[in-house]
Coordinates of C-alpha atoms in Angstrom, one line a residue:
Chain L
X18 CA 0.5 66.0 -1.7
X19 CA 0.9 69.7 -3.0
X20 CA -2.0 71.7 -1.4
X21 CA -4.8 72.4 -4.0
X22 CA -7.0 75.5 -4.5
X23 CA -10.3 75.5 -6.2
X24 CA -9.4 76.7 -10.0
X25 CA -12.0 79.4 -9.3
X26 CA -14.3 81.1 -6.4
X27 CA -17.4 80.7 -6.0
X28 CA -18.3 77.1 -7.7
X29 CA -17.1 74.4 -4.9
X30 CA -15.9 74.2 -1.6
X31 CA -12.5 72.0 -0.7
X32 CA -13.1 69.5 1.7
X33 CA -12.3 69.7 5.5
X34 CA -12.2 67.7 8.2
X35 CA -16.0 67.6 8.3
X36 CA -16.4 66.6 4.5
X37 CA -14.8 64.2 2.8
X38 CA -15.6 65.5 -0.6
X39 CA -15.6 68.6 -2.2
X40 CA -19.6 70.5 -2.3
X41 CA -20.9 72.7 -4.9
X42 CA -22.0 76.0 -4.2
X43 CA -25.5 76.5 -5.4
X44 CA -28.8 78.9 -5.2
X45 CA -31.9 78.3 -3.3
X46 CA -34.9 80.0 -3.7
X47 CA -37.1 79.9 -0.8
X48 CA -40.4 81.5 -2.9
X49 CA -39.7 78.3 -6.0
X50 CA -38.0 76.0 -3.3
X51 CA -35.8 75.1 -5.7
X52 CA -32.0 75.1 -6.3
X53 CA -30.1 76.2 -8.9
X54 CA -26.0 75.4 -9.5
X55 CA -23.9 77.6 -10.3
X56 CA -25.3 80.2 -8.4
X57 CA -27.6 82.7 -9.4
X58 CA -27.9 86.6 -9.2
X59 CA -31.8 86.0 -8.4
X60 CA -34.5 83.2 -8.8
X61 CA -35.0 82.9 -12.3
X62 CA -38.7 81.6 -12.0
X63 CA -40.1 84.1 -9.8
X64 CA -37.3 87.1 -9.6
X65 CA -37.3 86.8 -5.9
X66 CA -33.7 86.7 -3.8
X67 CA -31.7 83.3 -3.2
X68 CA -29.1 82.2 -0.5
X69 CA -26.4 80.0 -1.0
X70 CA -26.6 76.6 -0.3
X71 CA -24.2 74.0 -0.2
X72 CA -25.2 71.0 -2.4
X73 CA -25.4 67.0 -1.9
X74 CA -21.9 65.7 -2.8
X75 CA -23.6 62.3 -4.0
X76 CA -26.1 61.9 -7.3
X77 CA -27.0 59.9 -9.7
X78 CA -26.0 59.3 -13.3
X79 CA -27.9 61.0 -16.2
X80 CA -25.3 60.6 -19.2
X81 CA -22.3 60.5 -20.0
X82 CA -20.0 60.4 -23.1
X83 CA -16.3 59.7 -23.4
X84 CA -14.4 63.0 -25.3
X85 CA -12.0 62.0 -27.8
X86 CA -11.6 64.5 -30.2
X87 CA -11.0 67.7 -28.4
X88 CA -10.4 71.4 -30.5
X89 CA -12.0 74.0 -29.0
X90 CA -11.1 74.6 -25.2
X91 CA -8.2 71.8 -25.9
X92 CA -5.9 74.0 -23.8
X93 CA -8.0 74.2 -20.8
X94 CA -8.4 70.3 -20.7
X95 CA -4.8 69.1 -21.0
X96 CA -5.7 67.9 -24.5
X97 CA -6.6 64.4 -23.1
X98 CA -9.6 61.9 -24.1
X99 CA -11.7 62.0 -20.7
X100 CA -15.5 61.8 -19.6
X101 CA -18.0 64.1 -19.3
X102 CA -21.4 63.2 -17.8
X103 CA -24.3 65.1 -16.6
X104 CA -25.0 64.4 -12.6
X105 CA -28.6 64.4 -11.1
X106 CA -28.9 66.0 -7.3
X107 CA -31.2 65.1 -4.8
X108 CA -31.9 68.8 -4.5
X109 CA -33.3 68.5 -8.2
X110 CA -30.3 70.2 -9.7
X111 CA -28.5 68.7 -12.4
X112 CA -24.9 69.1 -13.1
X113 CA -22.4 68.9 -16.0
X114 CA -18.9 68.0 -15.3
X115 CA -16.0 65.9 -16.2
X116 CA -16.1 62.6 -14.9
X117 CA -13.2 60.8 -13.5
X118 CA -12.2 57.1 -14.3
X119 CA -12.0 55.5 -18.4
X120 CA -14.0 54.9 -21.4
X121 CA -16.6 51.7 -20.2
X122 CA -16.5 52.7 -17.0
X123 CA -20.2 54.4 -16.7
X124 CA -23.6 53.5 -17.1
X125 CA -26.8 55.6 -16.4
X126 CA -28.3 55.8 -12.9
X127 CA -24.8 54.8 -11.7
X128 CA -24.5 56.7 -8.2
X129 CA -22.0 59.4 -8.5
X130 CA -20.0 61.4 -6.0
X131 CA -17.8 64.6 -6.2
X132 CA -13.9 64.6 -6.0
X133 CA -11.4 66.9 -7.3
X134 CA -9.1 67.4 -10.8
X135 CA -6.0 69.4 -11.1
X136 CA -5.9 71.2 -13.7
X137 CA -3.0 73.4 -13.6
X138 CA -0.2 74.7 -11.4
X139 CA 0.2 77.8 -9.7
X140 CA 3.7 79.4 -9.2
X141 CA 3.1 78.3 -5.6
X142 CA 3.5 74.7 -6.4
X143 CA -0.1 75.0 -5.8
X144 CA -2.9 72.8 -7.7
X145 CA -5.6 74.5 -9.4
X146 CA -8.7 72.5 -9.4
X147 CA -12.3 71.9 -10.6
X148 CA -15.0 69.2 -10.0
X149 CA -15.6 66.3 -11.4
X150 CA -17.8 63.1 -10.8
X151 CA -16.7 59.8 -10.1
X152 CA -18.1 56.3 -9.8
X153 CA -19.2 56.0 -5.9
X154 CA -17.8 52.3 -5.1
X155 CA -19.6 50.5 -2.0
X156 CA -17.4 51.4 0.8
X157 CA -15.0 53.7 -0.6
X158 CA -16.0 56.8 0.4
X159 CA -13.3 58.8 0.5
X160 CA -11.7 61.3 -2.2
X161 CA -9.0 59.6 -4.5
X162 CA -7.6 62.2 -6.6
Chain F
X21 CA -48.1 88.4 -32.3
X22 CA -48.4 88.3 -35.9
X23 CA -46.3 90.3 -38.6
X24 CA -47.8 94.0 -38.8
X25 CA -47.0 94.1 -42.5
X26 CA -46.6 91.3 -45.3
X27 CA -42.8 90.2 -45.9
X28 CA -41.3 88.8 -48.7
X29 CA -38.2 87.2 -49.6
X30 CA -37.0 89.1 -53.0
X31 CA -33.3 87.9 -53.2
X32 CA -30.9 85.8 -52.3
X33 CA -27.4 84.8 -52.3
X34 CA -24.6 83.0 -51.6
X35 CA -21.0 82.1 -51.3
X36 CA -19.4 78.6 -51.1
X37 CA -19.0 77.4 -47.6
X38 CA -15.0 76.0 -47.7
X39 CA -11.8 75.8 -45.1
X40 CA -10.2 78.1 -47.6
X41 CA -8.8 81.0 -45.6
X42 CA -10.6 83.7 -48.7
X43 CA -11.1 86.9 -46.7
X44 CA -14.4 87.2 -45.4
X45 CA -15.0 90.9 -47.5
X46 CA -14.2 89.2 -50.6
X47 CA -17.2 86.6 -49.6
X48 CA -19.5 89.1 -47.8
X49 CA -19.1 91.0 -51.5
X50 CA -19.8 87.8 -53.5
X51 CA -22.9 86.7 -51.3
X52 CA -24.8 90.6 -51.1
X53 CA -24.1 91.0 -54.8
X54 CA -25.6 87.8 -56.1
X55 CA -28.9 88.5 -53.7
X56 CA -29.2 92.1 -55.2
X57 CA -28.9 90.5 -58.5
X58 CA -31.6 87.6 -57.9
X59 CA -33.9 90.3 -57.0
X60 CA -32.1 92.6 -59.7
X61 CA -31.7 95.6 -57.3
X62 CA -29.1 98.0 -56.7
X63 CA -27.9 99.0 -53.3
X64 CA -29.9 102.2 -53.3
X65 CA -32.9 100.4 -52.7
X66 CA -31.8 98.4 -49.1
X67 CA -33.2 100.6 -46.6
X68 CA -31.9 98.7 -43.9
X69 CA -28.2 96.3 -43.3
X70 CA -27.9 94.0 -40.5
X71 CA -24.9 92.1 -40.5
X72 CA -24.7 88.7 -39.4
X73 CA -20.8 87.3 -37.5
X74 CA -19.7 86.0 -34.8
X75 CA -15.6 86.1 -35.1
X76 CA -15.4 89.4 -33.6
X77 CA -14.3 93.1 -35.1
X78 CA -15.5 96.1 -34.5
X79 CA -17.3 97.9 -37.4
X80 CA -16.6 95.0 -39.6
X81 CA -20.0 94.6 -41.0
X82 CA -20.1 98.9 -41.6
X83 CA -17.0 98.5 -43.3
X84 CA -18.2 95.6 -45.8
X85 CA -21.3 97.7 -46.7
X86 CA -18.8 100.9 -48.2
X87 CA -18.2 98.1 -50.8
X88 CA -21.7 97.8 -51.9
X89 CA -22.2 101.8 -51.7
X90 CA -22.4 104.6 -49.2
X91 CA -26.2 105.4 -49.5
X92 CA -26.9 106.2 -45.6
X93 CA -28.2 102.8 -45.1
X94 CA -28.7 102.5 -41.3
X95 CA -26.6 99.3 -40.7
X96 CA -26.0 96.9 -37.4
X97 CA -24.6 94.3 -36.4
X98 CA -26.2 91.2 -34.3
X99 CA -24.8 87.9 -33.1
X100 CA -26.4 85.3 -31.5
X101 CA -23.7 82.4 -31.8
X102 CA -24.9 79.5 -34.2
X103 CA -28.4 81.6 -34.6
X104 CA -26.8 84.5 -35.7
X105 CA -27.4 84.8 -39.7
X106 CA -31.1 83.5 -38.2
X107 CA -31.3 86.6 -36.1
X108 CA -29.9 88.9 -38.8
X109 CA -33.0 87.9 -40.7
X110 CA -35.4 88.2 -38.5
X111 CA -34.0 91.4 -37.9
X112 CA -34.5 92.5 -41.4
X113 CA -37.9 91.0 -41.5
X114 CA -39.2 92.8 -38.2
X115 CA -37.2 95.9 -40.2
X116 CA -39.9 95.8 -43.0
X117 CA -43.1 94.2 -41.0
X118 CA -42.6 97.2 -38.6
X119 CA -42.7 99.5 -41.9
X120 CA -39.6 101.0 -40.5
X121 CA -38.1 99.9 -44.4
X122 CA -39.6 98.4 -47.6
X123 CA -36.7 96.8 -48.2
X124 CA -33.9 94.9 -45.7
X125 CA -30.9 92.8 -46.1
X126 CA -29.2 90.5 -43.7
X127 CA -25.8 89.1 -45.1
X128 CA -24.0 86.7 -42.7
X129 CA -20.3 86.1 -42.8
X130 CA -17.5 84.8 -40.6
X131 CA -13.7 83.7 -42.0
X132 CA -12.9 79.7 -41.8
X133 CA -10.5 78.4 -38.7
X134 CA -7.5 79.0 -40.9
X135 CA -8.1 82.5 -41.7
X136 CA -9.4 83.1 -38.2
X137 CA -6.1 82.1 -36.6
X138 CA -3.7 84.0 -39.2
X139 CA -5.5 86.8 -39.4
X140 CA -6.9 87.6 -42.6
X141 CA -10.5 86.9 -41.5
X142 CA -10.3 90.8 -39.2
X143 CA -11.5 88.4 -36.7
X144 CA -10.4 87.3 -33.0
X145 CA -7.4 88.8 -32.2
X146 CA -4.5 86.8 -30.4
X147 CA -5.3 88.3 -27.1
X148 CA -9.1 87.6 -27.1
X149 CA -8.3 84.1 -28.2
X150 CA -5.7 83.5 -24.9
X151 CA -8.9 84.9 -22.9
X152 CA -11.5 82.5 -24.3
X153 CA -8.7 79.9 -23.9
X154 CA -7.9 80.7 -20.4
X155 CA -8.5 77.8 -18.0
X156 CA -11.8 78.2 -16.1
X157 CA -14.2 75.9 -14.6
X158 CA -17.0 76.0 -17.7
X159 CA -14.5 76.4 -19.8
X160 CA -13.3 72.2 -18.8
X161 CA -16.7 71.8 -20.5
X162 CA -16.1 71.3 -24.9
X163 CA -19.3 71.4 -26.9
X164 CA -19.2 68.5 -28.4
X165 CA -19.2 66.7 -25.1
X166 CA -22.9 68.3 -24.8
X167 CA -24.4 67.0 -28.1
X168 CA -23.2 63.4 -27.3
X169 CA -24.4 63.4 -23.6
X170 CA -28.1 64.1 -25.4
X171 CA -27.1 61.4 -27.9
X172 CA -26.2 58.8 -25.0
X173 CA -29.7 59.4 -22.8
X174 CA -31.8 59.1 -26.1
X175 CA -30.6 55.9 -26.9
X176 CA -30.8 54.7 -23.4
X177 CA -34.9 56.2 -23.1
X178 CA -35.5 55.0 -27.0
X179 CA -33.6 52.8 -28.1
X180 CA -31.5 54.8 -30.4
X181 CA -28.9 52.8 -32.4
X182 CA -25.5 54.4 -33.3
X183 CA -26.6 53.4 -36.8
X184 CA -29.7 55.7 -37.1
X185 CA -27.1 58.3 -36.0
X186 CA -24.9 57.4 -38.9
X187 CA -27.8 57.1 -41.1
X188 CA -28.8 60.4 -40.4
X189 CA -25.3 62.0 -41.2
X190 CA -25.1 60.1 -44.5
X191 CA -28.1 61.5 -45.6
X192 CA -26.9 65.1 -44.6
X193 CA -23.9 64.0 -46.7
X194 CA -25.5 62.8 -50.0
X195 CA -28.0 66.2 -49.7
X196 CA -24.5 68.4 -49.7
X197 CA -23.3 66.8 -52.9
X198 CA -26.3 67.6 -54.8
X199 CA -25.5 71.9 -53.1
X200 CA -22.4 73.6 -55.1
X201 CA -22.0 75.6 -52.2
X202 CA -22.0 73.0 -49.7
X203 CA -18.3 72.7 -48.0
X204 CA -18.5 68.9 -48.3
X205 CA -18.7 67.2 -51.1
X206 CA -18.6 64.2 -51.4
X207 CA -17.0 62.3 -55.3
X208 CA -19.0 59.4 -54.1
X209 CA -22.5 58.4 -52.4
X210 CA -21.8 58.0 -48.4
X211 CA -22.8 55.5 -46.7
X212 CA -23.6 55.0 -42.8
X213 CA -20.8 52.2 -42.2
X214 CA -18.7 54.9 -43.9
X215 CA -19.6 57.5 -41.3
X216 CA -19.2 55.0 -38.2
X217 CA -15.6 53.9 -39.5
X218 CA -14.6 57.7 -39.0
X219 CA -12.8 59.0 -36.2
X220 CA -14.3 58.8 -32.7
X221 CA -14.9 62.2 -31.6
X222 CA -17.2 61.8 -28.5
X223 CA -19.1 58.6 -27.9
X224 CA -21.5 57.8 -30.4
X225 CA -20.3 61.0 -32.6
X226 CA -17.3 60.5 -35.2
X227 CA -15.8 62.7 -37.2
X228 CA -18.7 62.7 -40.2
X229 CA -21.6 63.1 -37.8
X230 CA -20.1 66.2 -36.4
X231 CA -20.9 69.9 -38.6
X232 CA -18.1 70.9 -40.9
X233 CA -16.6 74.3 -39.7
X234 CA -15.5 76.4 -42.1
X235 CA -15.9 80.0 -43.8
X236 CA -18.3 81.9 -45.9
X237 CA -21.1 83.7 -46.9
X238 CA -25.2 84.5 -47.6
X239 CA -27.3 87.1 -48.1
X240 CA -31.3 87.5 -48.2
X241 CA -33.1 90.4 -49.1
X242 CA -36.9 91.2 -47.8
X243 CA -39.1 94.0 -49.1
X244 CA -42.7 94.8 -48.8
X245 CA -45.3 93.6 -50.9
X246 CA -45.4 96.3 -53.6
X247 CA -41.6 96.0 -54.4
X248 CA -41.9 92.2 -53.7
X249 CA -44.2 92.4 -57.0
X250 CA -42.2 94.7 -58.5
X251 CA -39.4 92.0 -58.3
X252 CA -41.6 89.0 -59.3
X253 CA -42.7 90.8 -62.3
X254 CA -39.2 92.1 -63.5
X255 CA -37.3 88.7 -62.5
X256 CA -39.7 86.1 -62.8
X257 CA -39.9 84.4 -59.3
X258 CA -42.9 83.4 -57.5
X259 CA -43.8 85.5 -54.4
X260 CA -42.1 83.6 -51.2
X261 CA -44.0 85.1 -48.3
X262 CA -42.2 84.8 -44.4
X263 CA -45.7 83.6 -43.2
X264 CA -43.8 83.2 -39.2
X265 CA -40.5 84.6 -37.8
X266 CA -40.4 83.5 -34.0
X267 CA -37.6 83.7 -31.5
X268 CA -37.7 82.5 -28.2
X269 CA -34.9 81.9 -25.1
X270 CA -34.8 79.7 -22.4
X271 CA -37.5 79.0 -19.7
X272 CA -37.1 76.8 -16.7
X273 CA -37.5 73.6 -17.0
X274 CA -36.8 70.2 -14.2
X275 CA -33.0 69.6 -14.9
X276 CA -32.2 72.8 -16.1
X277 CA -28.3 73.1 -16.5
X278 CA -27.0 76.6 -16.5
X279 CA -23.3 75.6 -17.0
X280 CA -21.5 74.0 -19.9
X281 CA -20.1 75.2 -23.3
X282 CA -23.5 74.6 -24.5
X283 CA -27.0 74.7 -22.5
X284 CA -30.6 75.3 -22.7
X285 CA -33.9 72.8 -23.1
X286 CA -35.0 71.0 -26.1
X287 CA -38.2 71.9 -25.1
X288 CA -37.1 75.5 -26.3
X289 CA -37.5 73.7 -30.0
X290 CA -41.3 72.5 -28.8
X291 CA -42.6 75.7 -27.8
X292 CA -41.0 78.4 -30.4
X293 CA -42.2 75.8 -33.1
X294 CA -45.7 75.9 -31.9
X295 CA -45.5 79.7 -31.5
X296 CA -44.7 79.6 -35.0
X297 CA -47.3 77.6 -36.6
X298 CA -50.1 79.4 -34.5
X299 CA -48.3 82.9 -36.0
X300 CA -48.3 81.2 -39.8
X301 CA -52.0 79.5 -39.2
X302 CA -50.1 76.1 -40.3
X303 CA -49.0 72.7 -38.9
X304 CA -46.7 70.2 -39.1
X305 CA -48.3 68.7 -42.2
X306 CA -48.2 71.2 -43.8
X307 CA -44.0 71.7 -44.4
X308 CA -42.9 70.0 -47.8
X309 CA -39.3 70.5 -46.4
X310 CA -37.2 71.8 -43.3
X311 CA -34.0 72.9 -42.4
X312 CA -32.9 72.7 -38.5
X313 CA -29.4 72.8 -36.4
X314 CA -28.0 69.8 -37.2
X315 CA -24.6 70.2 -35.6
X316 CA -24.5 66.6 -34.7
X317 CA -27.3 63.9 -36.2
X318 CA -28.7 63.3 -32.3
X319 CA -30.5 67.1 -33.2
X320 CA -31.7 66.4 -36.3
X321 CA -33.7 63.2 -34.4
X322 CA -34.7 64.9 -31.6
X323 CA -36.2 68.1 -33.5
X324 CA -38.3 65.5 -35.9
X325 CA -40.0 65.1 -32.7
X326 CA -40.1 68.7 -31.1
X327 CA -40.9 70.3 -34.4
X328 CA -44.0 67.9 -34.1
X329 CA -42.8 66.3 -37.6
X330 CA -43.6 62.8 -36.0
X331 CA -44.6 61.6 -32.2
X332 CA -42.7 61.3 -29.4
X333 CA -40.1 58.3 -29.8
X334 CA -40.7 57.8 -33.3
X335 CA -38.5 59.7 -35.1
X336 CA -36.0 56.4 -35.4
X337 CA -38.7 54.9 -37.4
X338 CA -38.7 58.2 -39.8
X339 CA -34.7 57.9 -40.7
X340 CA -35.5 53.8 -41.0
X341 CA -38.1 54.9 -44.0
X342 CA -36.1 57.2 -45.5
X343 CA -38.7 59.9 -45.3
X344 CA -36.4 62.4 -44.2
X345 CA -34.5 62.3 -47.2
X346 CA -34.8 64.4 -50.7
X347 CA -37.7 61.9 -52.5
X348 CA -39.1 61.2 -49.0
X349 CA -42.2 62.2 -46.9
X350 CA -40.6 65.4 -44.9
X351 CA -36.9 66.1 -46.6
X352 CA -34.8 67.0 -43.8
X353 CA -31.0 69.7 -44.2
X354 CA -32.1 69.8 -48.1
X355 CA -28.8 71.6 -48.8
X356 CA -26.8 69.2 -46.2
X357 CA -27.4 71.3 -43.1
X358 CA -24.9 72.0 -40.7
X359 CA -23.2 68.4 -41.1
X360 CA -22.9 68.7 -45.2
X361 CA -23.4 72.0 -46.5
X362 CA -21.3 73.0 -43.1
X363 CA -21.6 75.4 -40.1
X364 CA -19.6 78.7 -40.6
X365 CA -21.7 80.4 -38.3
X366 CA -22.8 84.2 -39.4
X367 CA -23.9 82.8 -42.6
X368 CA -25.1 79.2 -41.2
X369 CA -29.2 80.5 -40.6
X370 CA -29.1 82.7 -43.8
X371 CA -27.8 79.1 -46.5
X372 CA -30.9 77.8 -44.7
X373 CA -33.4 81.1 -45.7
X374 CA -31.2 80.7 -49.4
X375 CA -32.0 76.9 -50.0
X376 CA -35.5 77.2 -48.4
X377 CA -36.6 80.1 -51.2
X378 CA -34.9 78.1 -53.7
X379 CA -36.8 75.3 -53.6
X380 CA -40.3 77.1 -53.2
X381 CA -39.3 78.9 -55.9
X382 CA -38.7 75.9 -57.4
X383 CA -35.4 76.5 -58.5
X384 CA -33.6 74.0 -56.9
X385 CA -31.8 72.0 -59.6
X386 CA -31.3 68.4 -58.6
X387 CA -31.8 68.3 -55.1
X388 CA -35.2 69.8 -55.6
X389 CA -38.4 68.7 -53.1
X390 CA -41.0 68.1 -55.6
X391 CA -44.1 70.4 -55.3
X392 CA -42.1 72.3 -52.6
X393 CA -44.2 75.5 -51.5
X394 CA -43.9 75.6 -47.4
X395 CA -40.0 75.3 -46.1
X396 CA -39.3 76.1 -42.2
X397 CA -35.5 77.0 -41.1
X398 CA -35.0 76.7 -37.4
X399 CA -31.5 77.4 -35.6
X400 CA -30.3 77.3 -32.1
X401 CA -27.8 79.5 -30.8
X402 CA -25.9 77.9 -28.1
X403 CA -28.4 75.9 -27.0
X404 CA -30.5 79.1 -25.3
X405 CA -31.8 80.8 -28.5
X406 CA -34.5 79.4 -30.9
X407 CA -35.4 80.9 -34.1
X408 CA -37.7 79.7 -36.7
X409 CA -38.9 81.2 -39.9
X410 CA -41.4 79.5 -42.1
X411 CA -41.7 80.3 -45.8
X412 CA -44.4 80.0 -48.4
X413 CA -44.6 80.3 -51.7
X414 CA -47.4 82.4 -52.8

């Protein structure tokens, strides 16, 4: 497998030999203790500083809708129908993203956990990456993509 | 905080809404012209220009007003994505309520797609359109995907049937064939079977629930009372008075999402609404029509509820009834709204302030609200600005 690379810094963490799947890079805020994804300059209810905090890789389901159509942004998505769903956190965060898998495939309150997408090619042979959601299958915890 | 000084709406204009790549000064022109004449002005008596666009261009809008005249007019330019004709008038309303000028004009304006892309709208340049297409992680994100993940949770918490979408959208339709200056128009009455045979676009949306995008142009022109009589009395309309102009962003809520290509609460809809009928001293029932950002028919539903039109979870019964509909309780996108009369953005919030004194007036030919004094136009821009502006007839 060509080695992959996060599209972008700052939004998700690869997994290592400790995590099996990747984990978003959020904001807590120890004066609202709450957290935030993506991160935050400063706590938006109270102003006051945050830390990072790496988030839950699992959640549950909010919505979802399969993308058929695509214009604007086509270029950036490989111009192919996929899913998009909105992800709930146990840290009270929730979280937009592609979803992985095909049109039927979802229903809300589904639990959910984070994997990876190519979505381009460095010179490098290397895969650039963002996040996505996929269906959490009982006993198949690993990453697949 | 209420208006410091009375505000009146003295003129407005428009040009047709179309895919037709006509160069956005030649529309800008058309709409500013036929608002000066509805309120039989000249240029000279504007004291202040704020431009509504969103395509990008330096100096564009300053270069658009040397057509009407160069009288000194203090012009600027504001953008606020979908909200931005919205925010031009608000901008010209504070202009005169502040008694900073007796007289203001917003004119929104942005080129269609087609123009856009070859140029002729003096709009996005091929290098800022590589860097907004440049991969990134939001940028995996599309707007519609966000509209139809609100349309899939509200019919999994209410019940919502693809069919009320449709309904909605026909409705939207039928409104824009009754509005010369609506992009769509229909040679025949649309039906909701008709909107759900269209192509899928993002699960439940299709093709004809989605907000047509194309080009063109509106103007509206505020003044103080004195000149607001002045107009009345030489032209013949009723005094329309901006009894609210509210604008409110985001504030936390549980399940706040900060990334996507569109983000923000509904709840923003809930609380600028209420800020505006506190500001205006009315309610609810008290709206004969209203115009909100129906990009996709899942808004329209929602903001029946959030603009307290109905009670929570009932706004399916509302589009079963027909009561959003012209001849109905609460007539809903009178012009077609984003879906029908379409979505070119700078102008978008401005066709709403055009249609809404139009039918106050009571000059809105056949698609007009019977009795209509009390019209509200609300827009979101990108899903993190709210602005609403009620109008009454006087």
């Amino acid at each position: 497998m060509a080695e992959r690379q996060p599209l972008e810094e700052g939004y998700f963490v690869m997994p290592d030999a400790a995590h099996q799947h990747p984990r978003l890079i959020g904001s807590y805020s120890p004066k609202a203790d709450e957290c935030f994804f993506p991160r935050r300059k400063r706590c938006p209810i109270t102003f006051g500083p945050v830390e990072d905090r790496l988030l839950s890789s699992e959640g549950v389901l909010y919505s979802w809708t399969w993308l058929v159509t695509l214009k604007y942004g086509a270029m950036t998505t490989g111009g192919k129908p996929h899913g998009v769903g909105q992800v709930d956190l146990p840290e009270g965060v929730r979280v937009q993203s592609r979803l992985l898998g095909s049109q039927g495939d979802w229903e809300i309150g589904m639990p959910m956990v984070l994997d990876l997408l190519p979505i381009s090619t460095d010179e490098a042979g290397t895969e650039l990456c963002t996040f996505a959601f996929r269906i959490k299958e009982a006993g198949a915890d690993g990453p697949r993509t | 905080m209420a208006l410091e000084h009375d505000v009146y709406v003295i003129g407005v204009g428009m040009h047709r809404i179309s895919a037709a790549p006509t160069p956005v000064r030649d529309m800008a022109f058309d709409a500013g012209i036929n608002a000066m004449n509805d309120a039989g002005i000249e240029f000279d008596t504007v004291g202040a220009l704020y431009n509504g666009y969103a395509s990008g261009g330096m100096t564009v809008g300053v270069t658009l007003a040397k057509d009407f005249g160069l009288t000194g007019v203090p012009v600027a330019h504001v953008e606020n994505a979908s909200a931005t004709g919205s925010s031009a008038f608000r901008e010209a309303v504070l202009s005169v309520a502040g008694g900073h000028s007796r007289c203001a004009m917003a004119l929104g304006f942005d080129p269609s797609p087609g123009a856009m892309m070859s140029g002729g709208g003096g709009a996005l340049s091929a290098g800022m359109l590589s860097a907004f297409f440049k991969p990134s992680v939001e940028g995996t994100l599309l707007p519609a995907a966000f509209f139809a993940l609100w349309a899939v949770r509200r019919m999994h918490e209410a019940g919502t049937t693809v069919e009320t979408y449709a309904k909605i959208a026909a409705k939207n339709w039928n409104h824009a064939r009754l509005n010369p200056y609506a992009q769509r128009q229909a040679d025949h009455q649309i039906t909701a079977e008709e909107v759900l045979n269209s192509t899928m676009i993002a699960y439940p949306h299709t093709s004809m629930m989605a907000a047509a995008v194309g080009g063109g142009a509106a103007c509206a022109i505020v003044a103080d009372r004195e000149l607001a009589e002045q107009v009345r009395d030489r032209m013949g309309h009723p005094l329309v008075k901006v009894v609210s102009s509210r604008s409110e962003s985001e504030r936390y809520t549980p399940g706040h999402l900060f990334m996507g290509a569109v983000v923000g609460p509904s709840e923003l809809t809930r609380s600028t609404s209420q800020a505006a009928y506190e500001e205006s001293g009315l309610g609810p029932a008290d709206l004969d029509l209203v115009h909100v950002h129906d990009a996709f028919p899942v808004e329209e539903l929602l903001y029946y509820e959030l603009l307290g039109i109905c009670g929570e979870g009932e706004g399916d019964k509302l589009v079963a009834e027909g009561a959003t509909e012209i001849g109905g309780r609460i007539p809903f996108s009178t012009d077609g709204g984003l879906i029908g009369r379409g979505h070119p953005v700078g102008p978008t919030g401005l066709a709403q302030i055009w249609d809404t004194t139009v039918q106050v007036r009571g000059q809105a030919g056949s698609r007009q609200v019977e009795g209509a004094r009390t019209g509200m136009a609300h827009m979101m821009g990108a899903g993190s600005v709210c602005i609403i502006h009620i109008l009454q007839r006087q």
